[in-house]
Coordinates of C-alpha atoms and ligand atoms in Angstrom, one line a residue:
M26 CA -67.2 -91.9 -95.4
K27 CA -67.1 -91.8 -99.2
F28 CA -68.4 -89.1 -101.5
C29 CA -71.0 -89.4 -104.2
T30 CA -69.3 -88.1 -107.4
S31 CA -72.6 -87.1 -109.1
C32 CA -74.1 -85.0 -106.3
L33 CA -71.1 -84.3 -104.0
T34 CA -72.9 -85.3 -100.9
P35 CA -71.2 -87.6 -98.4
I36 CA -72.6 -91.1 -98.3
L37 CA -71.9 -94.2 -96.1
A38 CA -70.0 -97.2 -97.4
K39 CA -73.1 -99.2 -96.8
D40 CA -75.0 -96.9 -99.1
S41 CA -72.4 -97.3 -101.8
D42 CA -72.8 -101.1 -101.4
A43 CA -76.5 -100.8 -101.6
I44 CA -76.5 -98.6 -104.6
E45 CA -74.1 -101.0 -106.4
V46 CA -76.2 -104.0 -105.6
I47 CA -79.4 -102.2 -106.8
K48 CA -77.7 -101.4 -110.1
Q49 CA -76.4 -104.9 -110.6
E50 CA -79.8 -106.5 -109.8
Y51 CA -81.8 -104.0 -111.9
I52 CA -79.9 -104.4 -115.1
K53 CA -79.8 -108.2 -114.8
D54 CA -83.3 -108.9 -116.2
D55 CA -86.8 -107.6 -117.0
V56 CA -88.5 -108.9 -113.8
P57 CA -90.9 -106.2 -112.6
W58 CA -90.0 -104.4 -109.3
F59 CA -92.5 -103.2 -106.8
V60 CA -91.4 -101.0 -103.9
G61 CA -93.4 -100.9 -100.6
F62 CA -93.4 -97.3 -99.4
S63 CA -95.0 -96.3 -96.1
G64 CA -93.4 -92.9 -95.9
G65 CA -91.5 -94.1 -92.8
K66 CA -87.7 -94.0 -92.3
D67 CA -86.8 -97.5 -93.7
S68 CA -88.8 -97.3 -96.9
S69 CA -87.6 -93.6 -97.4
A70 CA -84.0 -94.7 -97.1
L71 CA -84.6 -97.5 -99.5
L72 CA -86.3 -95.2 -102.0
K73 CA -83.5 -92.6 -101.8
L74 CA -80.9 -95.3 -102.6
L75 CA -83.0 -96.7 -105.4
I76 CA -83.4 -93.3 -107.1
I77 CA -79.7 -92.5 -106.7
A78 CA -78.9 -95.9 -108.3
L79 CA -81.3 -95.5 -111.2
S80 CA -80.0 -92.0 -111.9
Q81 CA -76.5 -93.4 -112.2
L82 CA -77.6 -95.9 -114.9
N83 CA -77.5 -95.1 -118.6
K84 CA -81.1 -95.5 -119.8
P85 CA -82.7 -97.6 -117.0
H86 CA -84.9 -100.0 -118.9
K87 CA -87.6 -101.3 -116.6
L88 CA -90.5 -99.6 -114.9
I89 CA -90.5 -99.6 -111.1
N90 CA -93.8 -99.3 -109.3
V91 CA -93.7 -97.6 -105.8
L92 CA -96.8 -98.5 -103.8
Y93 CA -98.3 -96.6 -100.9
C94 CA -101.3 -98.0 -99.1
D95 CA -103.8 -95.4 -97.9
T96 CA -106.1 -97.2 -95.4
G97 CA -108.4 -94.2 -95.1
V98 CA -107.6 -94.0 -91.4
E99 CA -104.0 -93.0 -91.6
N100 CA -102.8 -90.3 -89.2
P101 CA -103.9 -87.2 -91.1
I102 CA -100.6 -85.4 -90.4
I103 CA -98.6 -88.3 -91.7
T104 CA -100.9 -88.7 -94.8
T105 CA -100.4 -85.0 -95.7
Y106 CA -96.6 -85.5 -95.4
V107 CA -96.7 -88.8 -97.5
Y108 CA -98.9 -87.4 -100.3
S109 CA -96.8 -84.3 -100.6
T110 CA -93.6 -86.4 -100.7
I111 CA -95.0 -88.6 -103.4
N112 CA -96.1 -85.6 -105.5
R113 CA -92.7 -84.1 -105.2
L114 CA -91.0 -87.4 -106.0
R115 CA -93.2 -87.8 -109.1
V116 CA -92.0 -84.4 -110.3
E117 CA -88.4 -85.1 -109.5
C118 CA -88.4 -88.6 -111.1
N119 CA -90.1 -87.2 -114.2
A120 CA -87.6 -84.4 -114.6
L121 CA -84.8 -87.0 -114.6
N122 CA -86.7 -89.3 -116.9
L123 CA -86.6 -92.1 -114.4
P124 CA -89.0 -95.0 -115.0
I125 CA -90.6 -94.9 -111.6
I126 CA -94.3 -94.6 -111.0
F127 CA -96.1 -94.1 -107.8
E128 CA -99.4 -95.8 -107.1
V129 CA -101.7 -95.5 -104.1
A130 CA -103.5 -98.7 -103.0
V131 CA -106.7 -98.5 -101.0
P132 CA -108.7 -101.2 -99.2
K133 CA -111.9 -102.5 -100.8
L134 CA -115.0 -100.6 -99.6
D135 CA -116.3 -103.5 -97.5
D136 CA -112.8 -103.9 -95.8
R137 CA -112.5 -100.3 -94.7
F138 CA -112.2 -99.6 -91.0
F139 CA -115.5 -97.7 -90.4
V140 CA -117.4 -99.9 -92.8
K141 CA -116.4 -102.9 -90.7
V142 CA -116.9 -101.3 -87.3
I143 CA -119.9 -99.0 -88.0
G144 CA -121.5 -100.9 -90.9
R145 CA -121.0 -104.6 -89.8
G146 CA -120.6 -104.1 -86.1
Y147 CA -117.0 -105.4 -85.8
P148 CA -115.5 -104.5 -82.4
S149 CA -112.5 -102.3 -83.0
P150 CA -109.3 -104.5 -83.2
T151 CA -107.3 -105.9 -80.3
N152 CA -104.2 -108.0 -80.1
I153 CA -106.4 -111.1 -79.9
F154 CA -108.9 -110.0 -82.6
R155 CA -106.7 -108.1 -85.0
W156 CA -108.8 -108.3 -88.1
C157 CA -107.5 -105.1 -89.6
T158 CA -103.9 -105.5 -90.8
D159 CA -104.6 -107.8 -93.7
K160 CA -107.8 -106.0 -94.8
L161 CA -106.4 -102.5 -94.5
R162 CA -102.8 -102.8 -95.4
I163 CA -101.6 -106.1 -96.7
N164 CA -104.4 -107.1 -99.2
P165 CA -104.6 -103.8 -101.1
I166 CA -100.9 -104.0 -101.9
K167 CA -101.0 -107.7 -102.5
T168 CA -103.8 -107.3 -105.0
I169 CA -101.6 -105.1 -107.2
I170 CA -98.5 -107.2 -106.8
N171 CA -100.2 -110.5 -107.5
K172 CA -101.0 -109.5 -111.0
N173 CA -97.3 -110.0 -111.7
S174 CA -96.5 -113.5 -110.6
N175 CA -92.7 -113.2 -110.9
A176 CA -92.4 -109.6 -109.5
I177 CA -89.8 -108.8 -106.9
I178 CA -90.7 -106.8 -103.9
L179 CA -88.3 -104.2 -102.6
L180 CA -88.7 -103.5 -98.9
G181 CA -86.7 -101.7 -96.2
I182 CA -86.1 -104.7 -94.1
R183 CA -83.1 -104.6 -91.8
K184 CA -81.2 -107.0 -89.6
G185 CA -80.7 -106.0 -86.0
E186 CA -84.1 -104.6 -85.3
S187 CA -84.7 -107.3 -82.7
E188 CA -83.6 -110.8 -82.0
Q189 CA -86.9 -112.2 -83.2
R190 CA -86.6 -110.2 -86.4
D191 CA -83.1 -111.6 -87.0
R192 CA -84.3 -115.2 -86.4
T193 CA -87.1 -114.8 -89.0
I194 CA -84.6 -113.1 -91.5
T195 CA -82.3 -116.1 -91.0
K196 CA -85.2 -118.5 -91.6
H197 CA -86.2 -116.8 -94.8
R198 CA -82.8 -116.0 -96.2
T199 CA -81.7 -117.2 -99.7
S200 CA -78.2 -117.9 -101.0
T201 CA -78.0 -114.2 -102.0
E202 CA -77.3 -111.8 -99.2
Y203 CA -79.9 -109.1 -100.0
Y204 CA -82.7 -111.5 -100.9
L205 CA -85.3 -113.2 -98.7
K206 CA -88.2 -115.5 -99.5
Q207 CA -91.6 -114.2 -98.7
S208 CA -93.3 -116.0 -95.9
G209 CA -95.8 -118.5 -97.2
S210 CA -94.7 -118.2 -100.8
N211 CA -92.3 -120.5 -102.5
N212 CA -91.2 -118.3 -105.3
R213 CA -91.8 -114.6 -104.3
L214 CA -88.6 -112.8 -103.6
I215 CA -88.0 -109.8 -101.4
F216 CA -85.0 -107.7 -102.1
S217 CA -83.8 -105.4 -99.3
P218 CA -80.7 -103.4 -100.3
I219 CA -80.6 -101.9 -96.8
I220 CA -80.6 -105.2 -95.0
N221 CA -77.2 -104.4 -93.4
H222 CA -78.1 -100.9 -92.3
N223 CA -78.7 -100.3 -88.7
I224 CA -81.1 -97.6 -87.4
K225 CA -78.3 -95.0 -87.3
D226 CA -77.3 -95.8 -90.8
V227 CA -80.9 -95.4 -92.0
W228 CA -81.1 -91.9 -90.6
S229 CA -77.6 -91.1 -92.1
T230 CA -78.8 -92.3 -95.5
I231 CA -81.8 -90.0 -95.4
K232 CA -79.8 -87.1 -94.0
F233 CA -76.5 -87.2 -96.0
N234 CA -77.9 -88.2 -99.4
E235 CA -79.7 -84.9 -100.1
F236 CA -80.7 -86.2 -103.5
P237 CA -83.6 -87.0 -104.1
Y238 CA -84.6 -83.8 -102.4
S239 CA -88.2 -84.7 -102.1
I240 CA -87.5 -86.9 -99.1
D241 CA -86.7 -84.3 -96.5
H242 CA -84.7 -85.5 -93.5
T243 CA -85.7 -82.5 -91.3
I244 CA -89.5 -83.1 -91.8
L245 CA -89.3 -86.8 -91.5
G246 CA -87.1 -86.6 -88.4
A247 CA -89.5 -84.2 -86.8
L248 CA -92.5 -86.5 -87.5
Y249 CA -90.6 -89.4 -85.9
K250 CA -89.7 -87.3 -82.9
D251 CA -93.4 -86.5 -82.5
A252 CA -94.9 -89.9 -83.5
G253 CA -92.9 -93.0 -83.2
S254 CA -92.3 -96.0 -85.5
E255 CA -94.3 -97.4 -88.5
C256 CA -96.7 -100.0 -89.7
P257 CA -95.8 -102.5 -92.5
V258 CA -97.1 -102.2 -96.0
Y259 CA -96.5 -105.8 -97.0
R260 CA -96.6 -109.1 -95.2
E261 CA -93.0 -109.7 -95.8
L262 CA -92.0 -112.0 -92.9
P263 CA -93.9 -113.3 -89.9
G264 CA -93.4 -111.6 -86.6
K265 CA -93.9 -108.1 -87.7
S266 CA -97.2 -106.5 -87.5
C267 CA -98.3 -103.0 -86.8
G268 CA -100.1 -103.6 -83.5
S269 CA -97.1 -102.2 -81.6
S270 CA -96.0 -99.6 -84.1
R271 CA -97.4 -96.2 -84.4
F272 CA -96.8 -94.7 -87.9
G273 CA -100.2 -96.1 -88.8
C274 CA -103.9 -95.7 -88.3
W275 CA -105.1 -92.9 -86.0
V276 CA -108.0 -95.1 -84.9
C277 CA -105.9 -98.1 -83.9
T278 CA -107.1 -99.7 -80.7
V279 CA -104.6 -102.6 -80.8
V280 CA -102.3 -100.8 -78.4
R281 CA -103.6 -99.8 -75.0
K282 CA -102.4 -96.2 -75.2
D283 CA -101.7 -94.3 -78.4
K284 CA -98.5 -92.6 -77.4
S285 CA -97.8 -91.3 -80.9
I286 CA -100.9 -89.2 -81.2
S287 CA -100.4 -88.0 -77.6
H288 CA -96.8 -86.9 -78.5
M289 CA -98.1 -85.1 -81.5
I290 CA -100.7 -83.3 -79.6
E291 CA -98.1 -82.3 -77.0
N292 CA -96.1 -80.9 -79.9
G293 CA -98.8 -78.7 -81.1
Y294 CA -101.0 -80.8 -83.5
N295 CA -104.2 -79.7 -81.7
E296 CA -106.4 -80.9 -84.5
L297 CA -105.6 -84.5 -83.4
E298 CA -107.1 -84.0 -80.0
E299 CA -110.7 -85.0 -81.0
L300 CA -109.3 -88.0 -82.9
H301 CA -107.5 -89.1 -79.9
K302 CA -110.5 -88.7 -77.7
F303 CA -112.6 -90.7 -80.1
R304 CA -110.0 -93.5 -80.3
N305 CA -109.9 -93.8 -76.5
W306 CA -113.7 -93.8 -76.3
L307 CA -113.9 -96.5 -79.0
A308 CA -111.3 -98.7 -77.2
E309 CA -113.5 -98.7 -74.1
F310 CA -116.8 -98.9 -76.0
R311 CA -116.0 -102.2 -77.8
D312 CA -116.2 -104.0 -74.4
N313 CA -119.6 -102.5 -73.4
V314 CA -121.8 -105.5 -73.4
L315 CA -124.9 -103.3 -73.4
Y316 CA -124.2 -102.6 -77.1
R317 CA -123.2 -106.1 -78.2
C318 CA -125.5 -108.7 -79.6
T319 CA -125.9 -111.8 -77.4
Q320 CA -125.7 -114.0 -80.5
R321 CA -122.9 -114.3 -82.9
R322 CA -123.3 -114.1 -86.7
N323 CA -122.7 -117.9 -86.9
G324 CA -125.8 -118.5 -84.6
Q325 CA -123.9 -119.4 -81.5
N326 CA -124.6 -117.7 -78.2
G327 CA -121.8 -115.4 -77.1
L328 CA -120.6 -111.8 -77.5
G329 CA -121.7 -110.9 -81.0
P330 CA -121.5 -107.8 -83.3
I331 CA -122.1 -104.3 -82.0
T332 CA -125.8 -103.6 -82.1
I333 CA -127.3 -101.2 -84.6
E334 CA -127.9 -98.8 -81.7
G335 CA -124.2 -99.1 -80.8
R336 CA -123.1 -98.5 -84.4
K337 CA -125.3 -95.4 -84.6
L338 CA -123.7 -94.1 -81.4
I339 CA -120.2 -94.7 -82.9
L340 CA -121.2 -92.8 -86.0
H341 CA -122.5 -90.0 -83.9
K342 CA -119.3 -89.7 -82.0
L343 CA -117.2 -89.9 -85.2
T344 CA -119.3 -87.1 -86.8
E345 CA -118.8 -85.0 -83.7
A346 CA -115.0 -85.6 -83.9
E347 CA -115.1 -84.6 -87.5
N348 CA -117.0 -81.4 -86.9
I349 CA -114.8 -80.3 -84.0
S350 CA -111.5 -81.2 -85.6
G351 CA -112.4 -79.9 -89.1
L352 CA -110.8 -83.1 -90.5
K353 CA -112.6 -85.4 -93.0
L354 CA -112.7 -88.7 -91.2
I355 CA -115.2 -90.8 -93.2
T356 CA -116.1 -90.7 -96.9
D357 CA -119.6 -90.4 -98.4
E358 CA -119.1 -93.7 -100.1
E359 CA -118.4 -95.4 -96.7
L360 CA -121.4 -93.7 -95.2
S361 CA -123.8 -95.0 -97.8
R362 CA -122.4 -98.5 -97.5
I363 CA -122.8 -98.4 -93.8
K364 CA -126.5 -97.5 -94.1
E365 CA -126.9 -100.3 -96.6
L366 CA -125.3 -102.8 -94.2
W367 CA -127.6 -101.6 -91.4
D368 CA -130.6 -102.3 -93.6
I369 CA -129.3 -105.7 -94.5
D370 CA -129.0 -106.6 -90.8
L371 CA -132.4 -105.2 -89.9
N372 CA -134.0 -107.2 -92.7
N373 CA -132.2 -110.4 -91.9
E374 CA -134.1 -112.8 -89.7
K375 CA -131.0 -114.6 -88.7
Y376 CA -129.5 -111.4 -87.2
I377 CA -130.5 -111.4 -83.6
E378 CA -129.4 -108.8 -81.1
N379 CA -130.9 -110.2 -78.0
I380 CA -131.8 -113.8 -77.2
I381 CA -134.8 -113.5 -74.8
Ligands
SF4_5 S1 -102.3 -99.6 -87.2 FE1 -103.6 -100.7 -85.8 S2 -105.7 -100.5 -86.7 FE2 -104.2 -100.0 -88.3 S3 -103.8 -101.9 -89.4 FE3 -102.2 -101.7 -87.9 S4 -103.0 -102.8 -86.1 FE4 -104.7 -102.4 -87.5

């Protein structure tokens, strides 16, 4: 164990290595850096080390953009935590004159979960038909990053998460230890200063580096105890998607049972109960053939979109969940788009609910 001379808190040798490599890479050039931040443990550890590294530099010269994606269907407890952490980080970084800005990415209106399900009649996602991850999480971040063709993406990717994960890391590695090539991209680089951290190291990084104070080990640890793991913010490597991880959408029907919300309810987050009931109902409802068109949108016979009546029923159930929980679950903008989409279907002669 070494000691950080500037803040006198104990840090791991792996943290010292990561801080050094961040400093070396940062001062090397003017290539823009974007950090994918989900609020989860890995991106929190990464952000802590990045802020420590920058605060140790004399006049850090280039702007770093930290990106968080708010899908609109994030677990409300987690969203509250992440927004409050971002707000505190903003203040902390400003006070230190660090060139770090925080940006929240949102999906396009037509790509939002309820616009797709209630407006267009998409069945809620499954492992086989997982239409959501790109639309809700990957594209909003990609849209921002792609404006900078040479940008480097900083992500909290680690070796040792699983054998499959290690295989994909090996496949995408570069000649430089901390860099990986993005899947499907020839020149986009991913920089992960915590690639050698194991899960225990990550928690130690968050716990023992008190600074920056805005990322609070106790609060984050408690959320993990209650909820589980997380959902990716950037399509960094193949093989990792959020279907099996639970620091994500409250409405996710990709997993059979949503254990994270159940755990949170057991731990006293009663306001999530109605959301949990709605999610379970939706997971069953998507397979109810009575509310599915018998023709697909491409004109072929087969299980098609959810009928208008079915979509109205989902909206009714969602509104009920909203009223009982007291949580805002859908925006007015989404509601008016949904109604427009119903009208478009009802006035489209090619939209057929039942082939007689
Ligand atoms: S958490 Fe579930 S619903 Fe949300 S993007 Fe990931 S797989 Fe899709």
